[in-house]
Amino acid sequence: MFQGKKILLAITGSIAAYKSILLVRLLIKAGAEVRVIMTPSAKDFVTPLTLSTLSKHPVIAELFTEDAWSNHVMLGRWADVMLIAPLSCNTLAKMATGQCDNLLLATYLSATCPVVVAPAMDEDMWLHPTTRENLAKLRSFGNKVIPVDKGELASGLHGDGRMAEPEAIMQYLQDHLFQSRDLDGQRALVTAGPTYEPLDPVRFIGNHSSGKMGIAIAEELARRGAQVQLVLGPSSYDTQAKGIQIQRVQTAEEMYQACVAYWPSATLAVMSAAVADYSPASKSQEKIKKSEDTFTLELSKTKDILASLGERKHNGQVLVGFALENRNEKEYAQSKLRKKNADMIVLNSLNDEGAGFGFDTNKVTIFEKDGNEIGFERKPKKEVARDIVDRIVKMLYA
Ligand code: CTP
């Protein structure tokens, strides 16, 4: 997402400037080109040497040196975004009133690229009416303001005003500026959640799937421009994201019917639901009463939705399945890929900590039909969704 992006990082005098060091590292690691400018007082908090070493470019703080003038106009034209992080109360006030007494402000006033600010200040300053007014002014100029965090402040007090963490700033840039629309025009089918197979009017056979992973995938697909049909089992979660149409189902059979109806018009499908493999052979219309000491339930196999879509797959459609295993993970994942005619299987191992049902994180390995095997670190499910969708996009346009 950041590959080749030109980021002009502008640092002002604030304790939070130490976080800018990590921010530069993360941006460079993500493939961005970073130039750093700073106000003279920012040098009291971080050294230009550290920042120039990390960004691989000289850091500029002065409008003039003895024999040269810094071209602030070109800096603002070079950048894809000017990111002011941390933004101090003082620089905020100067930006709001058009003052121009240092290089950072001159660059801001002449920037033709989008400007994003990450404020950092003590809570009382943050809540002061002047600050509110100045921020409102910046927003009215079209500048974007990254929300501050709550937590321990430089004063030792606790409250609002901490600069957002570098990872959150990266996420903000990605969501608000660099969101790629590489799935514009695509139609995606996603299943998520458990299924409930009724025994009688009050009981069912279900599982612990939360649906969070599938919902995160649906949201990522929609964010990137796809029109998403989310076939969602009885999960307590859902989504309000734009571009997603939710079809609620209860049973494996209902999920199957919804999927086979939509699949011919879809260009890709991700089957992340934990579908029951067996369902009661008959459903009692009356509540089953307790009688004998043992009770035998006859179950019959449900239709395998992924395999059914695999049979009906036509040219160019990309079909993704999941595998949840606790032994022989790799062999089972690869055999599901073949047997179900999928293009990709996302393996969750039940042996990995923080992975699988209910967690907000997941750790997956992706197996692709051409033999690729890609392992990922444990990450928040939103980031896992991004990794999976990145691979889908690659395959879709290969
Ligand atoms: N799946 C499906 N329909 C079913 C069962 C599973 O579409 N009736 C899909 C799941 O959504 C998942 C994949 O198949 O994408 C693998 O599911 P999993 O339960 O791990 O595998 P099974 O094929 O059911 O095999 P087993 O339970 O023996 O591991």
CSV table of C-alpha atoms and ligand atoms in Angstrom, one decimal:
chain,number,residue,atom,x,y,z
A,1,MET,CA,0.0,0.0,0.0
A,2,PHE,CA,2.9,2.4,0.8
A,3,GLN,CA,5.2,1.1,-2.0
A,4,GLY,CA,6.6,4.2,-3.8
A,5,LYS,CA,4.5,6.6,-1.8
A,6,LYS,CA,6.3,9.9,-1.1
A,7,ILE,CA,5.7,11.0,2.5
A,8,LEU,CA,6.9,14.4,3.8
A,9,LEU,CA,7.1,14.0,7.5
A,10,ALA,CA,7.1,17.3,9.4
A,11,ILE,CA,8.0,17.2,13.1
A,12,THR,CA,7.3,19.9,15.6
A,13,GLY,CA,8.6,20.4,19.1
A,14,SER,CA,6.7,18.0,21.3
A,15,ILE,CA,7.7,15.1,23.6
A,16,ALA,CA,5.8,12.8,21.2
A,17,ALA,CA,8.5,13.5,18.6
A,18,TYR,CA,10.3,10.3,19.8
A,19,LYS,CA,7.5,8.4,18.1
A,20,SER,CA,8.4,9.9,14.8
A,21,ILE,CA,11.6,7.8,14.8
A,22,LEU,CA,9.5,4.6,14.7
A,23,LEU,CA,7.1,6.1,12.3
A,24,VAL,CA,9.9,6.8,9.8
A,25,ARG,CA,11.1,3.2,10.2
A,26,LEU,CA,7.7,1.7,9.6
A,27,LEU,CA,7.1,3.9,6.6
A,28,ILE,CA,10.4,3.0,5.0
A,29,LYS,CA,9.8,-0.7,5.8
A,30,ALA,CA,6.4,-0.5,4.1
A,31,GLY,CA,8.1,0.8,0.9
A,32,ALA,CA,7.5,4.5,1.2
A,33,GLU,CA,10.0,7.2,0.4
A,34,VAL,CA,10.3,9.6,3.4
A,35,ARG,CA,11.7,13.1,3.7
A,36,VAL,CA,11.8,14.7,7.1
A,37,ILE,CA,11.5,18.4,7.9
A,38,MET,CA,11.3,19.8,11.4
A,39,THR,CA,10.8,23.0,13.3
A,40,PRO,CA,13.9,24.4,15.1
A,41,SER,CA,12.5,23.4,18.5
A,42,ALA,CA,11.8,19.8,17.3
A,43,LYS,CA,15.6,19.4,17.4
A,44,ASP,CA,15.4,19.6,21.2
A,45,PHE,CA,13.4,16.3,21.2
A,46,VAL,CA,14.9,14.2,18.3
A,47,THR,CA,18.1,14.6,16.4
A,48,PRO,CA,18.3,15.3,12.7
A,49,LEU,CA,21.1,12.7,12.5
A,50,THR,CA,18.8,9.9,13.6
A,51,LEU,CA,16.1,10.9,11.2
A,52,SER,CA,18.4,11.5,8.3
A,53,THR,CA,20.0,8.1,8.8
A,54,LEU,CA,16.6,6.3,8.9
A,55,SER,CA,15.1,8.3,6.1
A,56,LYS,CA,18.3,8.2,4.0
A,57,HIS,CA,17.9,11.9,3.2
A,58,PRO,CA,19.1,15.0,4.9
A,59,VAL,CA,16.7,16.5,7.3
A,60,ILE,CA,15.9,20.2,6.8
A,61,ALA,CA,14.9,22.5,9.6
A,62,GLU,CA,15.9,26.0,8.4
A,63,LEU,CA,14.5,28.1,5.5
A,64,PHE,CA,18.0,29.5,4.9
A,65,THR,CA,21.5,28.5,5.7
A,66,GLU,CA,24.4,30.9,5.1
A,67,ASP,CA,24.7,30.1,1.5
A,68,ALA,CA,21.5,28.3,0.5
A,69,TRP,CA,17.8,28.6,0.5
A,70,SER,CA,15.6,25.5,1.1
A,71,ASN,CA,13.1,25.0,-1.6
A,72,HIS,CA,10.0,24.5,0.5
A,73,VAL,CA,7.7,24.9,-2.5
A,74,MET,CA,9.2,21.8,-4.3
A,75,LEU,CA,9.0,19.7,-1.1
A,76,GLY,CA,5.2,20.2,-0.9
A,77,ARG,CA,4.9,19.4,-4.6
A,78,TRP,CA,7.2,16.3,-4.4
A,79,ALA,CA,5.1,14.7,-1.6
A,80,ASP,CA,2.0,12.5,-2.0
A,81,VAL,CA,1.1,13.6,1.5
A,82,MET,CA,2.5,16.0,4.1
A,83,LEU,CA,2.2,14.4,7.5
A,84,ILE,CA,2.7,16.7,10.5
A,85,ALA,CA,3.4,14.4,13.4
A,86,PRO,CA,3.5,15.4,16.2
A,87,LEU,CA,1.6,18.6,15.7
A,88,SER,CA,2.2,20.9,18.7
A,89,CYS,CA,-0.3,23.5,19.9
A,90,ASN,CA,2.0,26.3,18.8
A,91,THR,CA,2.4,25.1,15.2
A,92,LEU,CA,-1.4,24.4,15.1
A,93,ALA,CA,-2.1,28.0,16.0
A,94,LYS,CA,0.3,29.3,13.4
A,95,MET,CA,-1.1,27.0,10.7
A,96,ALA,CA,-4.6,28.2,11.5
A,97,THR,CA,-3.6,31.8,11.2
A,98,GLY,CA,-1.3,31.5,8.2
A,99,GLN,CA,2.0,32.4,10.0
A,100,CYS,CA,5.2,31.6,8.2
A,101,ASP,CA,8.2,32.0,10.5
A,102,ASN,CA,9.9,28.7,9.8
A,103,LEU,CA,10.5,26.1,7.0
A,104,LEU,CA,7.7,23.8,8.2
A,105,LEU,CA,5.1,26.5,8.1
A,106,ALA,CA,6.4,27.8,4.7
A,107,THR,CA,6.1,24.2,3.3
A,108,TYR,CA,2.6,23.8,4.8
A,109,LEU,CA,1.4,27.1,3.2
A,110,SER,CA,2.8,26.2,-0.2
A,111,ALA,CA,1.9,22.4,-0.1
A,112,THR,CA,-0.3,21.2,-3.0
A,113,CYS,CA,-0.5,17.7,-1.6
A,114,PRO,CA,-3.0,16.5,1.1
A,115,VAL,CA,-2.0,17.5,4.6
A,116,VAL,CA,-2.6,15.2,7.6
A,117,VAL,CA,-1.9,16.2,11.1
A,118,ALA,CA,-1.4,14.1,14.3
A,119,PRO,CA,-1.8,16.5,17.2
A,120,ALA,CA,0.0,15.9,20.5
A,121,MET,CA,-0.6,18.0,23.6
A,122,ASP,CA,-1.7,18.0,27.2
A,123,GLU,CA,-5.4,17.4,27.8
A,124,ASP,CA,-6.1,20.9,29.1
A,125,MET,CA,-4.5,22.5,25.9
A,126,TRP,CA,-6.3,19.9,23.8
A,127,LEU,CA,-9.7,20.9,25.3
A,128,HIS,CA,-9.0,24.7,25.2
A,129,PRO,CA,-11.6,26.5,23.0
A,130,THR,CA,-8.7,28.0,20.9
A,131,THR,CA,-7.4,24.6,20.1
A,132,ARG,CA,-10.9,23.4,19.1
A,133,GLU,CA,-11.3,26.5,16.9
A,134,ASN,CA,-7.9,26.0,15.3
A,135,LEU,CA,-8.5,22.4,14.5
A,136,ALA,CA,-11.9,23.3,13.0
A,137,LYS,CA,-10.1,25.8,10.8
A,138,LEU,CA,-7.6,23.2,9.6
A,139,ARG,CA,-10.4,20.9,8.8
A,140,SER,CA,-12.2,23.7,6.9
A,141,PHE,CA,-8.9,24.1,4.9
A,142,GLY,CA,-9.3,20.4,3.9
A,143,ASN,CA,-6.6,19.1,6.2
A,144,LYS,CA,-7.2,15.8,7.9
A,145,VAL,CA,-6.8,15.4,11.7
A,146,ILE,CA,-5.8,12.0,13.2
A,147,PRO,CA,-7.7,11.5,16.5
A,148,VAL,CA,-5.5,11.7,19.6
A,149,ASP,CA,-5.2,8.8,22.1
A,150,LYS,CA,-6.2,8.8,25.7
A,151,GLY,CA,-3.5,7.8,28.2
A,152,GLU,CA,-0.6,9.1,30.3
A,153,LEU,CA,0.5,12.5,29.2
A,154,ALA,CA,3.9,14.3,29.5
A,155,SER,CA,2.5,16.3,32.5
A,156,GLY,CA,2.0,13.0,34.4
A,157,LEU,CA,-1.8,13.4,34.1
A,158,HIS,CA,-4.1,11.0,32.4
A,159,GLY,CA,-6.4,12.0,29.6
A,160,ASP,CA,-6.9,12.9,26.0
A,161,GLY,CA,-4.0,14.4,23.9
A,162,ARG,CA,-1.5,11.7,23.3
A,163,MET,CA,-0.3,11.5,19.7
A,164,ALA,CA,-1.7,8.4,17.9
A,165,GLU,CA,0.7,5.5,17.9
A,166,PRO,CA,2.8,5.1,14.7
A,167,GLU,CA,0.9,2.0,13.7
A,168,ALA,CA,-2.4,3.8,14.0
A,169,ILE,CA,-1.0,6.7,11.9
A,170,MET,CA,0.0,4.3,9.2
A,171,GLN,CA,-3.5,2.7,9.3
A,172,TYR,CA,-5.0,6.2,9.0
A,173,LEU,CA,-3.0,7.1,6.0
A,174,GLN,CA,-3.9,3.8,4.4
A,175,ASP,CA,-7.6,4.1,5.1
A,176,HIS,CA,-7.9,7.8,4.2
A,177,LEU,CA,-5.4,8.4,1.5
A,178,PHE,CA,-3.9,5.3,0.0
A,179,GLN,CA,-6.8,3.0,-0.1
A,180,SER,CA,-6.5,1.2,-3.4
A,181,ARG,CA,-9.6,0.5,-5.4
A,182,ASP,CA,-8.2,-2.5,-7.1
A,183,LEU,CA,-11.5,-4.4,-6.9
A,184,ASP,CA,-13.7,-1.8,-8.5
A,185,GLY,CA,-16.3,-3.6,-10.6
A,186,GLN,CA,-15.7,-7.1,-9.0
A,187,ARG,CA,-18.6,-9.0,-7.4
A,188,ALA,CA,-17.6,-11.0,-4.3
A,189,LEU,CA,-19.4,-13.7,-2.4
A,190,VAL,CA,-18.4,-14.2,1.2
A,191,THR,CA,-19.7,-16.7,3.8
A,192,ALA,CA,-19.1,-16.1,7.5
A,193,GLY,CA,-20.2,-17.3,10.9
A,194,PRO,CA,-21.5,-20.7,12.1
A,195,THR,CA,-24.6,-22.6,10.9
A,196,TYR,CA,-27.3,-23.8,13.3
A,197,GLU,CA,-28.9,-27.1,12.4
A,198,PRO,CA,-32.2,-27.5,14.3
A,199,LEU,CA,-33.2,-30.7,16.1
A,200,ASP,CA,-36.5,-29.4,17.3
A,201,PRO,CA,-38.0,-25.9,17.8
A,202,VAL,CA,-35.7,-25.1,20.7
A,203,ARG,CA,-32.4,-26.9,20.1
A,204,PHE,CA,-29.7,-26.9,17.4
A,205,ILE,CA,-26.3,-28.2,16.6
A,206,GLY,CA,-23.9,-25.3,16.1
A,207,ASN,CA,-20.3,-24.3,16.6
A,208,HIS,CA,-18.2,-21.5,18.1
A,209,SER,CA,-17.4,-19.5,15.0
A,210,SER,CA,-17.8,-15.8,15.6
A,211,GLY,CA,-17.9,-14.7,12.0
A,212,LYS,CA,-15.3,-12.0,12.7
A,213,MET,CA,-12.8,-13.2,10.1
A,214,GLY,CA,-15.3,-13.5,7.3
A,215,ILE,CA,-16.8,-10.1,8.1
A,216,ALA,CA,-13.3,-8.5,8.1
A,217,ILE,CA,-12.7,-10.1,4.7
A,218,ALA,CA,-16.1,-8.7,3.4
A,219,GLU,CA,-15.1,-5.3,4.7
A,220,GLU,CA,-11.7,-5.3,3.1
A,221,LEU,CA,-13.1,-6.5,-0.3
A,222,ALA,CA,-15.8,-3.7,-0.1
A,223,ARG,CA,-13.2,-1.1,0.9
A,224,ARG,CA,-11.2,-1.9,-2.2
A,225,GLY,CA,-14.2,-1.5,-4.5
A,226,ALA,CA,-15.9,-4.9,-4.7
A,227,GLN,CA,-19.6,-5.3,-4.5
A,228,VAL,CA,-20.0,-7.9,-1.7
A,229,GLN,CA,-22.7,-10.4,-1.0
A,230,LEU,CA,-22.1,-11.5,2.6
A,231,VAL,CA,-24.0,-14.7,3.4
A,232,LEU,CA,-23.9,-14.6,7.2
A,233,GLY,CA,-24.8,-17.4,9.6
A,234,PRO,CA,-26.2,-16.8,13.1
A,235,SER,CA,-23.3,-14.6,14.3
A,236,SER,CA,-23.8,-11.9,16.9
A,237,TYR,CA,-21.7,-9.6,14.7
A,238,ASP,CA,-22.5,-7.8,11.5
A,239,THR,CA,-21.3,-4.8,9.6
A,240,GLN,CA,-22.6,-1.5,8.4
A,241,ALA,CA,-19.8,-1.1,5.8
A,242,LYS,CA,-20.8,0.4,2.5
A,243,GLY,CA,-20.8,-2.0,-0.5
A,244,ILE,CA,-21.8,-5.0,1.5
A,245,GLN,CA,-25.2,-6.7,1.2
A,246,ILE,CA,-25.9,-9.1,4.0
A,247,GLN,CA,-28.1,-12.1,3.6
A,248,ARG,CA,-28.8,-13.8,6.9
A,249,VAL,CA,-29.1,-17.6,7.0
A,250,GLN,CA,-29.4,-20.2,9.7
A,251,THR,CA,-28.6,-23.6,8.3
A,252,ALA,CA,-26.0,-25.2,6.0
A,253,GLU,CA,-28.8,-25.8,3.5
A,254,GLU,CA,-29.9,-22.2,3.5
A,255,MET,CA,-26.2,-21.1,3.1
A,256,TYR,CA,-25.8,-23.5,0.2
A,257,GLN,CA,-28.9,-22.2,-1.6
A,258,ALA,CA,-27.8,-18.6,-1.1
A,259,CYS,CA,-24.3,-19.3,-2.4
A,260,VAL,CA,-25.2,-21.4,-5.5
A,261,ALA,CA,-27.7,-18.7,-6.5
A,262,TYR,CA,-25.1,-15.9,-6.3
A,263,TRP,CA,-22.0,-17.7,-7.6
A,264,PRO,CA,-22.7,-17.5,-11.4
A,265,SER,CA,-22.6,-13.7,-11.2
A,266,ALA,CA,-19.6,-13.4,-8.9
A,267,THR,CA,-16.0,-13.0,-9.9
A,268,LEU,CA,-14.7,-14.3,-6.6
A,269,ALA,CA,-15.8,-16.1,-3.5
A,270,VAL,CA,-14.4,-16.6,0.0
A,271,MET,CA,-15.9,-19.4,2.0
A,272,SER,CA,-14.9,-18.6,5.6
A,273,ALA,CA,-18.1,-19.9,7.3
A,274,ALA,CA,-17.8,-22.8,9.7
A,275,VAL,CA,-20.5,-24.9,8.0
A,276,ALA,CA,-21.9,-27.9,9.9
A,277,ASP,CA,-20.8,-31.1,8.2
A,278,TYR,CA,-23.8,-33.0,9.5
A,279,SER,CA,-27.4,-32.0,10.2
A,280,PRO,CA,-30.1,-33.9,12.0
A,281,ALA,CA,-31.7,-36.3,9.5
A,282,SER,CA,-35.1,-35.1,10.6
A,283,LYS,CA,-36.3,-32.1,12.6
A,284,SER,CA,-39.0,-32.7,15.2
A,285,GLN,CA,-41.9,-30.3,15.0
A,286,GLU,CA,-42.4,-30.7,18.7
A,287,LYS,CA,-39.9,-30.2,21.5
A,288,ILE,CA,-38.2,-33.5,22.1
A,289,LYS,CA,-39.1,-34.7,25.6
A,290,LYS,CA,-36.6,-36.5,27.8
A,291,SER,CA,-37.3,-40.2,28.2
A,292,GLU,CA,-34.6,-43.0,27.9
A,293,ASP,CA,-31.2,-42.8,29.5
A,294,THR,CA,-29.5,-42.6,26.1
A,295,PHE,CA,-30.6,-40.7,23.0
A,296,THR,CA,-29.4,-41.5,19.5
A,297,LEU,CA,-29.5,-38.8,16.9
A,298,GLU,CA,-29.3,-39.6,13.2
A,299,LEU,CA,-27.3,-37.1,11.2
A,300,SER,CA,-26.9,-36.7,7.5
A,301,LYS,CA,-24.2,-35.0,5.6
A,302,THR,CA,-24.8,-31.4,4.5
A,303,LYS,CA,-23.9,-30.3,1.0
A,304,ASP,CA,-20.3,-29.0,0.8
A,305,ILE,CA,-20.7,-25.4,-0.4
A,306,LEU,CA,-17.1,-24.8,-1.3
A,307,ALA,CA,-16.9,-28.1,-3.3
A,308,SER,CA,-20.2,-27.3,-5.1
A,309,LEU,CA,-18.9,-23.8,-6.1
A,310,GLY,CA,-15.6,-25.5,-7.2
A,311,GLU,CA,-17.6,-27.8,-9.5
A,312,ARG,CA,-19.5,-24.9,-11.0
A,313,LYS,CA,-16.4,-22.6,-11.3
A,314,HIS,CA,-16.0,-20.9,-14.7
A,315,ASN,CA,-13.0,-19.2,-16.2
A,316,GLY,CA,-11.5,-16.4,-14.2
A,317,GLN,CA,-13.5,-16.9,-11.0
A,318,VAL,CA,-11.3,-17.1,-7.9
A,319,LEU,CA,-12.5,-19.4,-5.2
A,320,VAL,CA,-11.0,-19.3,-1.7
A,321,GLY,CA,-11.7,-21.7,1.1
A,322,PHE,CA,-10.6,-22.1,4.7
A,323,ALA,CA,-9.2,-25.0,6.6
A,324,LEU,CA,-9.3,-25.3,10.4
A,325,GLU,CA,-7.0,-28.1,11.5
A,326,ASN,CA,-5.2,-29.4,14.6
A,327,ARG,CA,-3.0,-32.0,13.0
A,328,ASN,CA,-1.4,-32.8,9.6
A,329,GLU,CA,-2.4,-29.2,8.8
A,330,LYS,CA,-0.4,-28.8,5.6
A,331,GLU,CA,-1.6,-32.1,4.1
A,332,TYR,CA,-5.2,-31.5,4.9
A,333,ALA,CA,-5.1,-27.9,3.5
A,334,GLN,CA,-3.5,-29.1,0.3
A,335,SER,CA,-6.0,-31.9,-0.1
A,336,LYS,CA,-8.9,-29.5,0.4
A,337,LEU,CA,-7.4,-27.3,-2.3
A,338,ARG,CA,-7.5,-30.2,-4.8
A,339,LYS,CA,-10.7,-32.0,-3.7
A,340,LYS,CA,-12.8,-28.8,-3.7
A,341,ASN,CA,-11.3,-27.3,-6.8
A,342,ALA,CA,-10.4,-24.1,-4.9
A,343,ASP,CA,-7.7,-21.6,-6.0
A,344,MET,CA,-6.6,-20.9,-2.5
A,345,ILE,CA,-6.9,-22.4,1.0
A,346,VAL,CA,-6.4,-20.3,4.1
A,347,LEU,CA,-5.2,-22.5,6.9
A,348,ASN,CA,-5.8,-21.8,10.5
A,349,SER,CA,-4.1,-24.1,12.9
A,350,LEU,CA,-5.9,-24.7,16.1
A,351,ASN,CA,-2.4,-25.3,17.6
A,352,ASP,CA,-1.4,-21.6,17.1
A,353,GLU,CA,-1.9,-19.3,20.0
A,354,GLY,CA,-4.4,-16.4,19.4
A,355,ALA,CA,-5.7,-18.0,16.2
A,356,GLY,CA,-9.2,-19.3,15.3
A,357,PHE,CA,-12.6,-18.9,16.8
A,358,GLY,CA,-13.5,-15.9,18.9
A,359,PHE,CA,-10.0,-14.2,18.9
A,360,ASP,CA,-9.5,-10.8,17.4
A,361,THR,CA,-6.2,-12.0,15.9
A,362,ASN,CA,-5.4,-14.9,13.6
A,363,LYS,CA,-2.3,-16.6,12.2
A,364,VAL,CA,-2.7,-18.1,8.8
A,365,THR,CA,-0.8,-19.9,6.0
A,366,ILE,CA,-2.1,-19.5,2.5
A,367,PHE,CA,-1.8,-22.4,0.0
A,368,GLU,CA,-2.3,-21.6,-3.6
A,369,LYS,CA,-3.2,-23.9,-6.5
A,370,ASP,CA,0.1,-23.2,-8.2
A,371,GLY,CA,2.0,-24.5,-5.2
A,372,ASN,CA,2.8,-21.3,-3.4
A,373,GLU,CA,2.7,-21.6,0.4
A,374,ILE,CA,2.8,-18.3,2.3
A,375,GLY,CA,3.0,-18.1,6.1
A,376,PHE,CA,2.0,-15.0,8.0
A,377,GLU,CA,2.6,-13.7,11.5
A,378,ARG,CA,-0.1,-13.6,14.1
A,379,LYS,CA,-2.0,-10.3,13.3
A,380,PRO,CA,-5.3,-8.5,14.0
A,381,LYS,CA,-8.0,-10.1,11.8
A,382,LYS,CA,-8.4,-6.9,9.8
A,383,GLU,CA,-4.7,-7.2,8.7
A,384,VAL,CA,-5.1,-10.9,8.0
A,385,ALA,CA,-8.1,-9.9,5.8
A,386,ARG,CA,-5.8,-7.5,3.9
A,387,ASP,CA,-3.2,-10.2,3.3
A,388,ILE,CA,-5.8,-12.6,2.0
A,389,VAL,CA,-7.3,-10.0,-0.3
A,390,ASP,CA,-3.9,-9.0,-1.6
A,391,ARG,CA,-3.3,-12.6,-2.7
A,392,ILE,CA,-6.8,-12.7,-4.3
A,393,VAL,CA,-6.1,-9.5,-6.2
A,394,LYS,CA,-2.8,-11.0,-7.5
A,395,MET,CA,-4.6,-14.2,-8.6
A,396,LEU,CA,-7.6,-12.3,-10.1
A,397,TYR,CA,-5.4,-10.2,-12.4
A,398,ALA,CA,-2.6,-12.7,-13.1
B,1,CTP,N1,-17.3,-25.9,3.8
B,1,CTP,C1,-18.4,-25.7,3.0
B,1,CTP,N2,-19.5,-26.5,3.2
B,1,CTP,C2,-19.5,-27.5,4.1
B,1,CTP,C3,-18.3,-27.7,4.9
B,1,CTP,C4,-17.2,-26.9,4.7
B,1,CTP,O1,-18.4,-24.8,2.2
B,1,CTP,N3,-20.6,-28.2,4.2
B,1,CTP,C5,-16.1,-25.0,3.5
B,1,CTP,C6,-15.7,-24.1,4.7
B,1,CTP,O2,-16.4,-22.9,4.6
B,1,CTP,C7,-14.2,-24.0,4.5
B,1,CTP,C8,-13.8,-25.3,3.9
B,1,CTP,O3,-15.0,-25.9,3.3
B,1,CTP,O4,-14.0,-23.0,3.5
B,1,CTP,C9,-13.2,-26.3,4.8
B,1,CTP,O5,-14.0,-26.5,5.9
B,1,CTP,P1,-13.5,-27.5,7.0
B,1,CTP,O6,-14.6,-27.7,8.0
B,1,CTP,O7,-12.2,-27.2,7.5
B,1,CTP,O8,-13.3,-28.9,6.2
B,1,CTP,P2,-14.3,-30.0,5.7
B,1,CTP,O9,-14.3,-30.1,4.3
B,1,CTP,O10,-15.6,-29.9,6.4
B,1,CTP,O11,-13.5,-31.2,6.2
B,1,CTP,P3,-13.2,-31.8,7.7
B,1,CTP,O12,-14.3,-31.2,8.6
B,1,CTP,O13,-13.1,-33.2,7.6
B,1,CTP,O14,-11.8,-31.2,8.0
